[in-house]
mmCIF file of C-alpha atoms in Angstrom:
data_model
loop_
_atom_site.group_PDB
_atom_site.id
_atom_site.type_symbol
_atom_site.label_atom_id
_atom_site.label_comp_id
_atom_site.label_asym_id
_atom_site.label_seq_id
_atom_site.Cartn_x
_atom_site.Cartn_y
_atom_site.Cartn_z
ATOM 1 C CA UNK A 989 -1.937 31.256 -6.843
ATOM 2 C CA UNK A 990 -2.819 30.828 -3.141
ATOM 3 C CA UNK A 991 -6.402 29.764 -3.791
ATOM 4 C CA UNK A 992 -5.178 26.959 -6.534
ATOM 5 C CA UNK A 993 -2.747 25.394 -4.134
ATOM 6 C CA UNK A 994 -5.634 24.992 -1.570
ATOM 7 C CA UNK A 995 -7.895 23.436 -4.372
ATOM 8 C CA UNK A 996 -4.825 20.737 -4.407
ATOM 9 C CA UNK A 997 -4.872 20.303 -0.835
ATOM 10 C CA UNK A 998 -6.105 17.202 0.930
ATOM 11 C CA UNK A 999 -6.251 16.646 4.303
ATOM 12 C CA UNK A 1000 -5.663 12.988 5.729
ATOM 13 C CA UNK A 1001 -7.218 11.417 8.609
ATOM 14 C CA UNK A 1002 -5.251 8.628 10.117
ATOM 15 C CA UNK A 1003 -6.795 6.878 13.094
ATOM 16 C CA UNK A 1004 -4.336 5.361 15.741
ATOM 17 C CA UNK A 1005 -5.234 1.974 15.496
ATOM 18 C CA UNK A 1006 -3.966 2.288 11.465
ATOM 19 C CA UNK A 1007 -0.847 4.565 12.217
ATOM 20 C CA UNK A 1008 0.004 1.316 14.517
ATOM 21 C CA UNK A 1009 1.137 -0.509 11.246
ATOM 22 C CA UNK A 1010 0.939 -4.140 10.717
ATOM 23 C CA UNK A 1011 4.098 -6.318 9.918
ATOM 24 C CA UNK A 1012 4.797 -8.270 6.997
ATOM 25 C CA UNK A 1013 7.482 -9.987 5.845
ATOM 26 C CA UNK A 1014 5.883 -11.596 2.694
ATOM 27 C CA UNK A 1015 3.804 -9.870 -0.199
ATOM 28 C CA UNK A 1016 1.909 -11.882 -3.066
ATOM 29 C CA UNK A 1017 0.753 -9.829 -5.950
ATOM 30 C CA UNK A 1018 -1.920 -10.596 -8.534
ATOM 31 C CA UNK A 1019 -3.588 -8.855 -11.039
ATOM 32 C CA UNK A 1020 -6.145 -8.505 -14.006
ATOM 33 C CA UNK A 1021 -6.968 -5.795 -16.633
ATOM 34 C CA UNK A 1022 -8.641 -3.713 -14.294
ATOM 35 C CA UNK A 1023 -6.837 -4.187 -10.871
ATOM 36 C CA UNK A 1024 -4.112 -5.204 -8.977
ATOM 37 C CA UNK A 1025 -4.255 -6.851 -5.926
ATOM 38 C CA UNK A 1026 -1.670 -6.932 -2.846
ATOM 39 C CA UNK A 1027 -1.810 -8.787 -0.012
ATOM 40 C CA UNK A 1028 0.501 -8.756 2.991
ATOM 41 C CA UNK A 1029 1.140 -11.701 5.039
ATOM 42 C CA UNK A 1030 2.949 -12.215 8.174
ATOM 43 C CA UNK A 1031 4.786 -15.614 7.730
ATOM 44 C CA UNK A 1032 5.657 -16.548 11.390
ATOM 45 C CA UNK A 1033 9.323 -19.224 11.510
ATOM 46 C CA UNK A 1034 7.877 -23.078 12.301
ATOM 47 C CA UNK A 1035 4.137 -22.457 11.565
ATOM 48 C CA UNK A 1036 3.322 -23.977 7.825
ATOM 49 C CA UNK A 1037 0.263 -21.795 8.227
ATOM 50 C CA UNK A 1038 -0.407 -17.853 7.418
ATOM 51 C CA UNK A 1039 -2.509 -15.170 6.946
ATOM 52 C CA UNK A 1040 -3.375 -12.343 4.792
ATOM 53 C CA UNK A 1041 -3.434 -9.368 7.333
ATOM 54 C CA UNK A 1042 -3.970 -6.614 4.661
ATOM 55 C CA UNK A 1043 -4.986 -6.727 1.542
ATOM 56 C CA UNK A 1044 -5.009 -3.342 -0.651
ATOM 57 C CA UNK A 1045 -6.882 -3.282 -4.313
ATOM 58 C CA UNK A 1046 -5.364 -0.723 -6.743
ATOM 59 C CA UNK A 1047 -6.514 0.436 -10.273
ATOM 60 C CA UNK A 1048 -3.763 -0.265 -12.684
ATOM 61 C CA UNK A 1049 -2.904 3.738 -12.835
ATOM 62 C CA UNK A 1050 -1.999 3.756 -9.047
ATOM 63 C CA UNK A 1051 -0.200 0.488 -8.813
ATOM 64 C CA UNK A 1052 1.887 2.326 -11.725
ATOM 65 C CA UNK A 1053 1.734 5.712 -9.217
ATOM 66 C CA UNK A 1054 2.898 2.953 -6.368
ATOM 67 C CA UNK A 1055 5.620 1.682 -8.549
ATOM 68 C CA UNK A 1056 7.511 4.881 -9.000
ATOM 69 C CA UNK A 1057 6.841 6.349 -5.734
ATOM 70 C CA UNK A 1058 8.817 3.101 -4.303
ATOM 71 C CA UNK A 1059 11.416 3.436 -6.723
ATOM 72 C CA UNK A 1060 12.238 6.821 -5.769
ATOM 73 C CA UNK A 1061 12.130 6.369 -2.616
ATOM 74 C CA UNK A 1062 14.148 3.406 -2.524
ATOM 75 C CA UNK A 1063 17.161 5.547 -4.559
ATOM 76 C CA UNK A 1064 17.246 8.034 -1.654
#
């Protein structure tokens, strides 16, 4: 049983600059058959101008994985 659970295991590097975050207050969505795509965008009060400062790509599956994960979080 031991040895299965560390099969599942995965261990996740997370740099400081990324743990930093970046802020968004805006996110546009788009998608096709095979991916969806999110980008984040820090709109910035008097500036007609923005940009994307992250953009993550997801297969279908794990924007579904994404979906749920937010939804149960949310209800907590």
């Amino acid at each position: 049983m031991e040895e299965q659970q560390n099969e599942n295991q995965l261990n996740i590097e997370l740099s400081e600059e990324i743990a930093e975050g970046i802020f968004s207050n805006l996110a546009i969505i788009t998608h096709s058959n095979t991916e969806f795509v999110l980008d984040f965008i820090r709109v910035m009060p008097g500036v007609p101008k923005a940009k994307v400062k992250s953009r993550i790509i997801l297969t279908p599956e794990h924007a579904k994985r994404l979906l749920h994960a937010m939804q149960d979080n949310i209800e907590k």
